[in-house]
Amino acid sequence: MTPVTIWQTFDSAFSVRFSTMNTMFQQINQKHYLYALGLVVPWCIYRWYKGSRRVTKKEDKYVYITGCDSGFGNLLARHLDKQGFNVIASCYTDKGEEELKKITSDRLATLHLDVADSKSVEKAAALIKTLVGPKGLWAVVNNAGIALPSGPTDWMTIYDYKNMLAVNLCGVIDVTLSVLPLIKKAKGRVVNVASVFGRVSAFGGPYCVSKFGVESFNDSLRLNMAPFGIKVACIEPGFFKTNVTDTVAMKKNLRQLWERLPQDVKEDYGPDYLQASIDMLEQRFNMLTDGNLMKVVYCMEHAISAVYPQTRYSAGWDAKFFWLPAAYLPTSIADRLFRGNAPPFKPKV
């Protein structure tokens, strides 16, 4: 046989063998897809069934909620009250307490609380101890929080950071520690309301810093409390229409920050930057904010009443499909994405 004939014979045999192997691999891959699909469907059904189970004897369980003047906290207090829980709703204002009492049952108790004041937190904890008795506290929901001031980092002062951290982070820690012995008695729950901006910092200022801190506290607390039978959950909402995302207050905040800036910082950003920021803020908030606050409330309720709560809850379409995926992007890509959505300006050289 000539070399050409040998090569043709080898090539023909190889082609047949390769074609056979390719067909075999395709059949195996198809089987793998079917096997994977066969596993995914039962897993989804099992997860749904597991998550649908609820705790019993709700009338014996006490739930302590902070920040019930309005928004998520107010809706959650009313929702749990209808379900039969004994709700202890803390409000920052007397008006908030009075209005909540008018629309809830006699089971619901209200109290005044300033989460940034340790004496107020201690007083509330002492009152709760007398209310719950030997059964202990089933759950605490750290919902209270603020979002202003917010703006570029070099517009801020250290006092802006301290004031927000006192409420959003230190308040969460203080309230949790004040009632943790009561939660241990009931082998209950701690539910911390963070934000998708505890996963990704899309803008400057103290808000993202405070929520990153809540995420860290939540994770360490979950690990430390697991041996005691305490479940710790974190709620990570996206943009919702609450007092925190009130565009009127946000625009007023930007103007106030701008007015107090030194002249050299204003010149760095240019005279048109403030108005560009306000216009972009209104455009983004109108596009992203969700008016259905019950999406977050249902996550909170599940964390409190489910036999097997999740460790994290992402509430809102923007959280699930934009902000959380953005948190897993390479830093260079995420930075380019967020810079591209910031108000355009040319820094002064």
Coordinates of N, CA, C and O in Angstrom, one line a residue, residues 102-272:
K102 N -55.0 52.4 66.4 CA -56.4 52.6 65.9 C -56.8 51.5 64.9 O -58.0 51.2 64.7
I103 N -55.8 50.9 64.2 CA -56.1 50.0 63.1 C -55.7 48.6 63.4 O -55.7 47.7 62.5
T104 N -55.4 48.3 64.6 CA -54.9 46.9 65.0 C -55.7 46.4 66.2 O -56.5 47.2 66.8
S105 N -55.5 45.2 66.5 CA -56.3 44.5 67.6 C -55.7 44.9 69.0 O -54.6 45.5 69.1
D106 N -56.3 44.5 70.0 CA -55.8 44.7 71.4 C -54.5 44.0 71.7 O -53.9 44.3 72.7
R107 N -54.3 42.9 70.9 CA -53.0 42.1 71.2 C -51.8 43.0 70.9 O -50.8 42.7 71.5
L108 N -51.9 43.9 70.0 CA -50.7 44.6 69.6 C -50.3 45.7 70.6 O -51.2 46.5 71.0
A109 N -49.1 45.7 71.0 CA -48.6 46.7 72.0 C -47.6 47.6 71.3 O -46.8 47.2 70.4
T110 N -47.6 48.9 71.6 CA -46.7 49.8 71.0 C -45.8 50.4 72.1 O -46.2 50.4 73.3
L111 N -44.6 50.9 71.7 CA -43.7 51.5 72.6 C -42.9 52.5 71.9 O -42.7 52.4 70.7
H112 N -42.4 53.5 72.6 CA -41.5 54.5 72.0 C -40.1 53.9 71.9 O -39.6 53.3 72.9
L113 N -39.4 54.1 70.8 CA -38.0 53.7 70.7 C -37.2 54.5 69.7 O -37.6 54.8 68.6
D114 N -36.0 54.9 70.2 CA -35.0 55.6 69.4 C -33.8 54.6 69.4 O -33.1 54.5 70.4
V115 N -33.6 53.9 68.3 CA -32.6 52.9 68.2 C -31.2 53.4 68.3 O -30.3 52.7 68.6
A116 N -31.0 54.7 68.1 CA -29.7 55.3 68.3 C -29.4 55.7 69.7 O -28.3 56.1 70.0
D117 N -30.4 55.5 70.6 CA -30.2 55.9 72.0 C -30.2 54.6 72.9 O -31.2 53.9 73.0
S118 N -29.1 54.2 73.4 CA -29.0 53.0 74.2 C -29.9 52.9 75.4 O -30.4 51.9 75.8
K119 N -30.1 54.1 76.0 CA -31.0 54.1 77.2 C -32.5 53.8 76.7 O -33.2 53.1 77.4
S120 N -32.9 54.3 75.6 CA -34.2 54.0 75.0 C -34.3 52.5 74.7 O -35.3 51.9 74.9
V121 N -33.2 52.0 74.1 CA -33.2 50.5 73.8 C -33.3 49.7 75.0 O -34.1 48.7 75.1
E122 N -32.6 50.0 76.1 CA -32.6 49.3 77.4 C -34.0 49.4 78.0 O -34.5 48.4 78.5
K123 N -34.6 50.5 78.0 CA -36.0 50.7 78.5 C -37.0 49.8 77.8 O -37.8 49.2 78.4
A124 N -36.9 49.8 76.4 CA -37.8 49.0 75.6 C -37.6 47.5 75.9 O -38.5 46.7 76.1
A125 N -36.3 47.1 76.1 CA -36.0 45.7 76.4 C -36.6 45.2 77.7 O -37.1 44.1 77.9
A126 N -36.5 46.1 78.7 CA -37.1 45.8 80.0 C -38.6 45.7 80.0 O -39.2 44.8 80.6
L127 N -39.3 46.5 79.2 CA -40.7 46.4 79.0 C -41.1 45.1 78.3 O -42.0 44.4 78.7
I128 N -40.3 44.8 77.3 CA -40.6 43.5 76.5 C -40.4 42.3 77.4 O -41.2 41.3 77.3
K129 N -39.4 42.3 78.3 CA -39.2 41.2 79.2 C -40.4 40.9 80.1 O -40.8 39.8 80.3
T130 N -41.1 42.0 80.6 CA -42.3 41.8 81.4 C -43.5 41.4 80.5 O -44.3 40.6 81.1
L131 N -43.5 41.7 79.3 CA -44.6 41.3 78.4 C -44.5 39.9 78.0 O -45.5 39.1 78.1
V132 N -43.4 39.4 77.7 CA -43.2 38.0 77.1 C -43.2 37.0 78.2 O -43.6 35.8 78.0
G133 N -42.7 37.3 79.4 CA -42.7 36.4 80.5 C -41.7 35.3 80.3 O -40.7 35.4 79.5
P134 N -41.9 34.1 80.8 CA -40.9 33.0 80.7 C -40.9 32.3 79.4 O -39.9 31.6 79.1
K135 N -41.9 32.6 78.5 CA -41.9 32.0 77.2 C -40.8 32.6 76.3 O -40.3 31.9 75.3
G136 N -40.4 33.8 76.6 CA -39.3 34.4 75.8 C -39.9 35.1 74.5 O -41.1 35.2 74.3
L137 N -39.0 35.7 73.8 CA -39.4 36.5 72.6 C -39.1 35.6 71.3 O -38.0 35.1 71.1
W138 N -40.2 35.5 70.5 CA -40.1 34.6 69.3 C -39.2 35.3 68.2 O -38.4 34.6 67.6
A139 N -39.4 36.6 68.0 CA -38.6 37.2 66.9 C -38.4 38.7 67.2 O -39.3 39.3 67.8
V140 N -37.3 39.2 66.7 CA -37.1 40.6 66.6 C -36.8 41.0 65.2 O -36.0 40.2 64.5
V141 N -37.4 42.0 64.7 CA -37.2 42.5 63.3 C -36.6 43.8 63.3 O -37.3 44.8 63.7
N142 N -35.3 43.9 62.9 CA -34.6 45.2 62.9 C -34.9 45.9 61.6 O -34.2 45.7 60.6
N143 N -36.0 46.7 61.6 CA -36.4 47.4 60.4 C -36.1 48.8 60.3 O -36.0 49.4 59.3
A144 N -35.9 49.5 61.5 CA -35.7 50.9 61.5 C -34.5 51.3 60.8 O -33.4 50.6 60.9
G145 N -34.5 52.4 60.0 CA -33.4 52.8 59.3 C -33.6 54.2 58.6 O -34.7 54.6 58.4
I146 N -32.5 54.8 58.2 CA -32.6 56.1 57.5 C -31.7 56.0 56.3 O -30.8 55.2 56.2
A147 N -31.9 56.9 55.3 CA -31.1 56.9 54.1 C -30.5 58.2 53.8 O -29.7 58.3 52.8
L148 N -30.7 59.2 54.5 CA -30.1 60.6 54.3 C -29.2 61.0 55.4 O -29.5 60.6 56.6
P149 N -28.2 61.7 55.1 CA -27.8 62.2 53.8 C -27.1 61.2 52.9 O -26.6 60.2 53.3
S150 N -27.3 61.5 51.6 CA -26.7 60.6 50.6 C -26.2 61.5 49.4 O -26.9 62.4 49.0
G151 N -25.0 61.1 49.0 CA -24.4 61.9 47.9 C -22.9 61.5 47.7 O -22.5 60.5 48.4
P152 N -22.2 62.1 46.9 CA -20.8 61.8 46.7 C -20.0 61.8 48.0 O -20.3 62.6 48.9
T153 N -19.0 60.9 48.1 CA -18.3 60.8 49.4 C -17.6 62.1 49.9 O -17.6 62.4 51.1
D154 N -17.1 62.8 48.9 CA -16.3 64.0 49.3 C -17.3 65.2 49.6 O -16.8 66.3 49.9
W155 N -18.6 65.0 49.5 CA -19.6 65.9 50.0 C -19.9 65.7 51.5 O -20.6 66.5 52.1
M156 N -19.5 64.6 52.0 CA -19.9 64.2 53.4 C -18.9 64.7 54.4 O -17.7 65.1 54.1
T157 N -19.3 64.7 55.7 CA -18.5 64.9 56.8 C -18.5 63.6 57.7 O -19.4 62.7 57.5
I158 N -17.6 63.5 58.6 CA -17.6 62.3 59.5 C -18.9 62.2 60.3 O -19.3 61.1 60.7
Y159 N -19.5 63.3 60.6 CA -20.7 63.3 61.4 C -21.9 62.7 60.6 O -22.8 62.1 61.2
D160 N -21.9 62.9 59.3 CA -22.9 62.3 58.5 C -22.8 60.8 58.6 O -23.8 60.1 58.7
Y161 N -21.6 60.3 58.6 CA -21.3 58.8 58.7 C -21.7 58.3 60.1 O -22.4 57.3 60.2
K162 N -21.3 59.0 61.1 CA -21.6 58.6 62.5 C -23.1 58.6 62.8 O -23.6 57.7 63.4
N163 N -23.8 59.6 62.3 CA -25.3 59.7 62.5 C -26.0 58.5 61.9 O -26.9 57.9 62.5
M164 N -25.6 58.2 60.6 CA -26.3 57.1 60.0 C -25.9 55.7 60.5 O -26.8 54.8 60.7
L165 N -24.7 55.6 60.8 CA -24.2 54.3 61.4 C -24.9 54.1 62.8 O -25.1 52.9 63.1
A166 N -25.1 55.1 63.5 CA -25.8 55.0 64.8 C -27.1 54.4 64.7 O -27.6 53.6 65.6
V167 N -27.9 54.7 63.6 CA -29.2 54.2 63.4 C -29.2 52.9 62.7 O -29.7 51.8 63.1
N168 N -28.5 52.8 61.5 CA -28.6 51.7 60.6 C -27.8 50.5 61.0 O -28.1 49.4 60.7
L169 N -26.7 50.7 61.7 CA -25.8 49.6 62.1 C -25.8 49.4 63.6 O -26.2 48.4 64.1
C170 N -25.4 50.4 64.4 CA -25.3 50.3 65.8 C -26.7 50.1 66.4 O -26.8 49.3 67.4
G171 N -27.7 50.7 65.8 CA -29.1 50.5 66.3 C -29.5 49.0 66.2 O -30.1 48.4 67.1
V172 N -29.2 48.4 65.0 CA -29.5 47.0 64.8 C -28.8 46.1 65.8 O -29.4 45.2 66.4
I173 N -27.5 46.4 66.0 CA -26.7 45.6 67.0 C -27.2 45.8 68.4 O -27.4 44.8 69.2
D174 N -27.5 47.0 68.8 CA -27.9 47.3 70.1 C -29.3 46.7 70.4 O -29.5 46.0 71.5
V175 N -30.2 46.8 69.5 CA -31.6 46.2 69.8 C -31.5 44.7 69.8 O -32.1 44.0 70.7
T176 N -30.7 44.1 68.9 CA -30.5 42.6 68.9 C -29.9 42.1 70.2 O -30.5 41.2 70.9
L177 N -28.8 42.7 70.7 CA -28.2 42.3 71.9 C -29.1 42.5 73.1 O -29.0 41.7 74.1
S178 N -29.9 43.5 73.1 CA -30.8 43.8 74.3 C -31.8 42.7 74.5 O -32.3 42.6 75.6
V179 N -32.2 42.0 73.4 CA -33.3 41.0 73.6 C -32.8 39.6 73.2 O -33.6 38.7 73.2
L180 N -31.5 39.4 73.0 CA -31.0 38.1 72.6 C -31.3 37.1 73.7 O -31.6 35.9 73.3
P181 N -31.1 37.4 75.0 CA -31.4 36.4 76.0 C -32.9 35.9 75.9 O -33.1 34.7 76.2
L182 N -33.8 36.8 75.6 CA -35.2 36.4 75.5 C -35.4 35.5 74.3 O -36.3 34.6 74.3
I183 N -34.7 35.8 73.2 CA -34.8 35.0 72.0 C -34.3 33.6 72.2 O -34.8 32.6 71.7
K184 N -33.2 33.5 73.0 CA -32.6 32.2 73.3 C -33.6 31.3 74.0 O -33.7 30.1 73.8
K185 N -34.4 31.9 74.9 CA -35.4 31.2 75.6 C -36.5 30.5 74.7 O -36.9 29.4 74.9
A186 N -36.8 31.3 73.7 CA -37.9 30.8 72.7 C -37.3 30.0 71.6 O -38.0 29.5 70.8
K187 N -35.9 30.0 71.5 CA -35.3 29.4 70.3 C -35.9 30.1 69.0 O -36.3 29.4 68.1
G188 N -35.9 31.4 69.0 CA -36.6 32.1 68.0 C -35.8 32.6 66.8 O -34.9 31.9 66.4
R189 N -36.1 33.8 66.4 CA -35.6 34.4 65.1 C -35.1 35.8 65.3 O -35.6 36.6 66.1
V190 N -34.0 36.1 64.5 CA -33.6 37.5 64.4 C -33.7 37.8 62.9 O -33.1 37.1 62.1
V191 N -34.4 38.8 62.5 CA -34.6 39.2 61.1 C -34.0 40.6 61.0 O -34.5 41.6 61.6
N192 N -33.0 40.8 60.2 CA -32.3 42.1 59.9 C -32.6 42.6 58.5 O -32.4 41.8 57.6
V193 N -33.1 43.8 58.4 CA -33.4 44.4 57.1 C -32.2 45.1 56.7 O -31.8 46.2 57.2
A194 N -31.5 44.6 55.7 CA -30.3 45.3 55.1 C -30.8 45.9 53.8 O -31.7 46.7 53.8
S195 N -30.1 45.6 52.7 CA -30.5 46.2 51.4 C -29.6 45.5 50.3 O -28.6 44.9 50.7
V196 N -30.0 45.6 49.1 CA -29.1 45.2 48.0 C -27.9 46.0 48.0 O -26.8 45.5 47.5
F197 N -27.9 47.2 48.6 CA -26.7 48.0 48.7 C -25.9 47.6 49.9 O -24.9 48.4 50.2
G198 N -26.2 46.5 50.5 CA -25.3 45.9 51.4 C -24.5 44.8 50.7 O -23.6 44.2 51.3
R199 N -24.8 44.6 49.4 CA -24.0 43.7 48.6 C -23.2 44.4 47.6 O -22.1 44.0 47.2
V200 N -23.6 45.6 47.1 CA -22.9 46.4 46.1 C -23.0 47.8 46.4 O -24.1 48.3 46.7
S201 N -21.9 48.6 46.3 CA -21.9 50.0 46.6 C -22.0 50.7 45.2 O -21.0 50.9 44.5
A202 N -23.2 51.2 44.9 CA -23.5 51.8 43.6 C -23.4 53.3 43.7 O -23.4 54.0 42.7
F203 N -23.2 53.9 44.9 CA -23.1 55.3 45.1 C -22.4 55.6 46.4 O -22.2 54.7 47.2
G204 N -22.0 56.8 46.6 CA -21.2 57.2 47.7 C -22.0 57.5 49.0 O -23.3 57.4 49.0
G205 N -21.4 57.9 50.0 CA -22.1 58.2 51.3 C -22.1 57.1 52.2 O -21.7 56.0 51.9
P206 N -22.8 57.3 53.4 CA -22.7 56.3 54.5 C -23.8 55.2 54.4 O -23.7 54.2 55.1
Y207 N -24.8 55.3 53.5 CA -25.8 54.3 53.4 C -25.3 52.9 53.1 O -25.6 51.9 53.8
C208 N -24.5 52.8 52.0 CA -24.0 51.5 51.7 C -23.1 50.9 52.7 O -23.0 49.7 53.0
V209 N -22.3 51.8 53.3 CA -21.4 51.4 54.4 C -22.1 50.8 55.6 O -21.8 49.7 56.1
S210 N -23.2 51.4 55.9 CA -24.0 50.9 57.1 C -24.7 49.6 56.7 O -24.7 48.7 57.6
K211 N -25.2 49.4 55.5 CA -25.8 48.2 55.1 C -24.8 47.0 54.9 O -25.2 45.9 55.2
F212 N -23.6 47.3 54.5 CA -22.6 46.3 54.4 C -22.3 45.8 55.9 O -22.1 44.6 56.1
G213 N -22.3 46.7 56.8 CA -22.1 46.4 58.2 C -23.2 45.5 58.7 O -22.9 44.5 59.5
V214 N -24.4 45.7 58.4 CA -25.6 44.9 58.8 C -25.4 43.5 58.2 O -25.7 42.5 58.9
E215 N -25.0 43.4 57.0 CA -24.8 42.1 56.4 C -23.7 41.3 57.1 O -23.9 40.1 57.4
S216 N -22.6 41.9 57.5 CA -21.6 41.3 58.3 C -22.1 40.8 59.7 O -21.8 39.7 60.1
F217 N -22.8 41.7 60.3 CA -23.3 41.4 61.7 C -24.3 40.2 61.5 O -24.3 39.3 62.4
N218 N -25.1 40.2 60.5 CA -26.1 39.2 60.3 C -25.4 37.8 60.1 O -25.8 36.8 60.7
D219 N -24.3 37.8 59.3 CA -23.6 36.5 59.0 C -22.9 36.0 60.3 O -23.0 34.8 60.6
S220 N -22.3 36.8 61.0 CA -21.6 36.4 62.2 C -22.6 35.9 63.3 O -22.4 34.9 64.0
L221 N -23.7 36.7 63.4 CA -24.7 36.3 64.4 C -25.4 34.9 64.0 O -25.6 34.1 64.9
R222 N -25.6 34.7 62.7 CA -26.2 33.5 62.3 C -25.3 32.3 62.7 O -25.8 31.2 63.2
L223 N -24.0 32.4 62.5 CA -23.1 31.3 62.8 C -23.0 31.1 64.4 O -23.0 30.0 64.8
N224 N -22.9 32.2 65.1 CA -22.8 32.1 66.6 C -24.1 31.6 67.2 O -24.0 30.9 68.3
M225 N -25.2 31.9 66.7 CA -26.5 31.5 67.3 C -27.0 30.2 66.9 O -28.0 29.6 67.5
A226 N -26.5 29.6 65.8 CA -27.0 28.3 65.3 C -27.0 27.2 66.4 O -27.9 26.4 66.5
P227 N -25.9 27.1 67.3 CA -26.0 26.1 68.3 C -27.1 26.2 69.3 O -27.5 25.3 70.0
F228 N -27.7 27.4 69.4 CA -28.8 27.7 70.4 C -30.1 27.5 69.7 O -31.2 27.7 70.4
G229 N -30.1 27.1 68.5 CA -31.4 26.9 67.8 C -32.1 28.1 67.3 O -33.2 28.1 66.9
I230 N -31.3 29.2 67.2 CA -31.8 30.5 66.8 C -31.5 30.7 65.3 O -30.4 30.4 64.8
K231 N -32.5 31.0 64.5 CA -32.4 31.3 63.1 C -32.3 32.7 62.8 O -33.0 33.6 63.3
V232 N -31.3 33.1 62.0 CA -31.1 34.5 61.6 C -31.2 34.7 60.1 O -30.6 34.0 59.3
A233 N -32.1 35.7 59.8 CA -32.4 35.9 58.3 C -32.1 37.4 58.0 O -32.2 38.3 58.8
C234 N -31.7 37.6 56.7 CA -31.4 38.9 56.2 C -32.4 39.2 55.1 O -32.5 38.5 54.1
I235 N -33.0 40.4 55.1 CA -33.9 40.9 54.1 C -33.1 41.9 53.2 O -32.6 42.8 53.8
E236 N -33.1 41.7 51.9 CA -32.3 42.6 51.0 C -33.3 43.2 50.0 O -33.3 42.7 48.8
P237 N -34.0 44.2 50.3 CA -34.9 44.8 49.4 C -34.2 45.7 48.3 O -33.1 46.2 48.5
G238 N -34.8 45.8 47.1 CA -34.4 46.7 46.1 C -35.0 48.1 46.4 O -35.2 48.5 47.5
F239 N -35.3 48.8 45.3 CA -36.0 50.1 45.4 C -37.5 49.9 45.6 O -38.2 49.4 44.7
F240 N -38.0 50.5 46.7 CA -39.4 50.5 46.9 C -39.9 51.9 47.3 O -39.1 52.7 47.9
K241 N -41.1 52.2 47.1 CA -41.6 53.6 47.4 C -41.9 53.7 48.9 O -43.0 53.4 49.3
T242 N -41.0 54.2 49.6 CA -41.1 54.4 51.0 C -40.5 55.8 51.4 O -40.1 56.5 50.5
N243 N -40.6 56.2 52.6 CA -39.9 57.4 53.0 C -38.5 57.4 52.8 O -37.9 58.5 52.5
V244 N -37.8 56.3 52.7 CA -36.4 56.2 52.5 C -36.1 56.6 51.0 O -35.0 57.2 50.8
T245 N -37.0 56.3 50.1 CA -36.8 56.6 48.7 C -37.6 57.8 48.2 O -37.9 57.9 47.0
D246 N -38.1 58.7 49.1 CA -38.9 59.8 48.8 C -38.0 60.8 47.9 O -37.0 61.3 48.4
T247 N -38.4 61.0 46.7 CA -37.6 61.8 45.8 C -37.6 63.3 46.2 O -36.5 64.0 46.0
V248 N -38.6 63.8 46.8 CA -38.7 65.2 47.3 C -37.6 65.4 48.4 O -36.8 66.3 48.3
A249 N -37.5 64.4 49.3 CA -36.5 64.5 50.4 C -35.1 64.3 49.8 O -34.2 65.0 50.3
M250 N -35.0 63.4 48.9 CA -33.7 63.2 48.3 C -33.1 64.4 47.6 O -31.9 64.7 47.7
K251 N -34.0 65.1 46.8 CA -33.6 66.3 46.1 C -33.2 67.4 47.0 O -32.2 68.1 46.8
K252 N -34.0 67.5 48.1 CA -33.7 68.5 49.1 C -32.4 68.3 49.8 O -31.6 69.2 50.0
N253 N -32.1 67.0 50.0 CA -30.9 66.6 50.6 C -29.7 67.0 49.7 O -28.7 67.5 50.2
L254 N -29.8 66.7 48.4 CA -28.7 67.1 47.5 C -28.4 68.6 47.5 O -27.3 69.0 47.5
R255 N -29.5 69.4 47.5 CA -29.4 70.8 47.5 C -28.7 71.3 48.8 O -27.8 72.2 48.7
Q256 N -29.1 70.7 49.9 CA -28.5 71.1 51.2 C -27.0 70.8 51.2 O -26.2 71.5 51.7
L257 N -26.7 69.6 50.7 CA -25.3 69.2 50.7 C -24.4 70.1 49.8 O -23.3 70.5 50.2
W258 N -25.0 70.4 48.7 CA -24.3 71.3 47.7 C -24.1 72.7 48.3 O -23.0 73.3 48.2
E259 N -25.1 73.2 49.0 CA -25.0 74.6 49.6 C -23.9 74.7 50.7 O -23.3 75.7 50.8
R260 N -23.6 73.6 51.4 CA -22.6 73.6 52.5 C -21.2 73.3 52.0 O -20.3 73.4 52.8
L261 N -21.1 72.9 50.7 CA -19.8 72.6 50.2 C -18.8 73.8 50.1 O -19.3 74.9 49.7
P262 N -17.6 73.6 50.3 CA -16.6 74.7 50.0 C -16.6 75.1 48.5 O -16.9 74.2 47.7
Q263 N -16.3 76.3 48.2 CA -16.3 76.7 46.8 C -15.4 75.9 45.9 O -15.7 75.6 44.8
D264 N -14.2 75.5 46.5 CA -13.3 74.7 45.6 C -13.9 73.4 45.2 O -13.6 72.9 44.1
V265 N -14.7 72.7 46.1 CA -15.3 71.5 45.8 C -16.4 71.7 44.7 O -16.5 70.9 43.8
K266 N -17.2 72.8 44.9 CA -18.2 73.1 43.8 C -17.5 73.3 42.5 O -18.1 72.8 41.5
E267 N -16.4 73.9 42.5 CA -15.7 74.2 41.2 C -15.2 72.9 40.6 O -15.1 72.7 39.4
D268 N -14.8 71.9 41.5 CA -14.3 70.6 41.0 C -15.4 69.9 40.2 O -15.1 69.2 39.2
Y269 N -16.6 70.0 40.7 CA -17.7 69.3 40.0 C -18.4 70.1 38.9 O -19.0 69.6 38.0
G270 N -18.3 71.4 39.0 CA -18.9 72.3 38.0 C -20.3 72.7 38.3 O -21.0 72.0 39.1
P271 N -20.7 73.8 37.8 CA -22.0 74.4 38.2 C -23.3 73.6 37.7 O -24.3 73.8 38.3
D272 N -23.1 72.7 36.7 CA -24.2 72.0 36.2 C -24.4 70.6 36.9 O -25.4 69.9 36.6

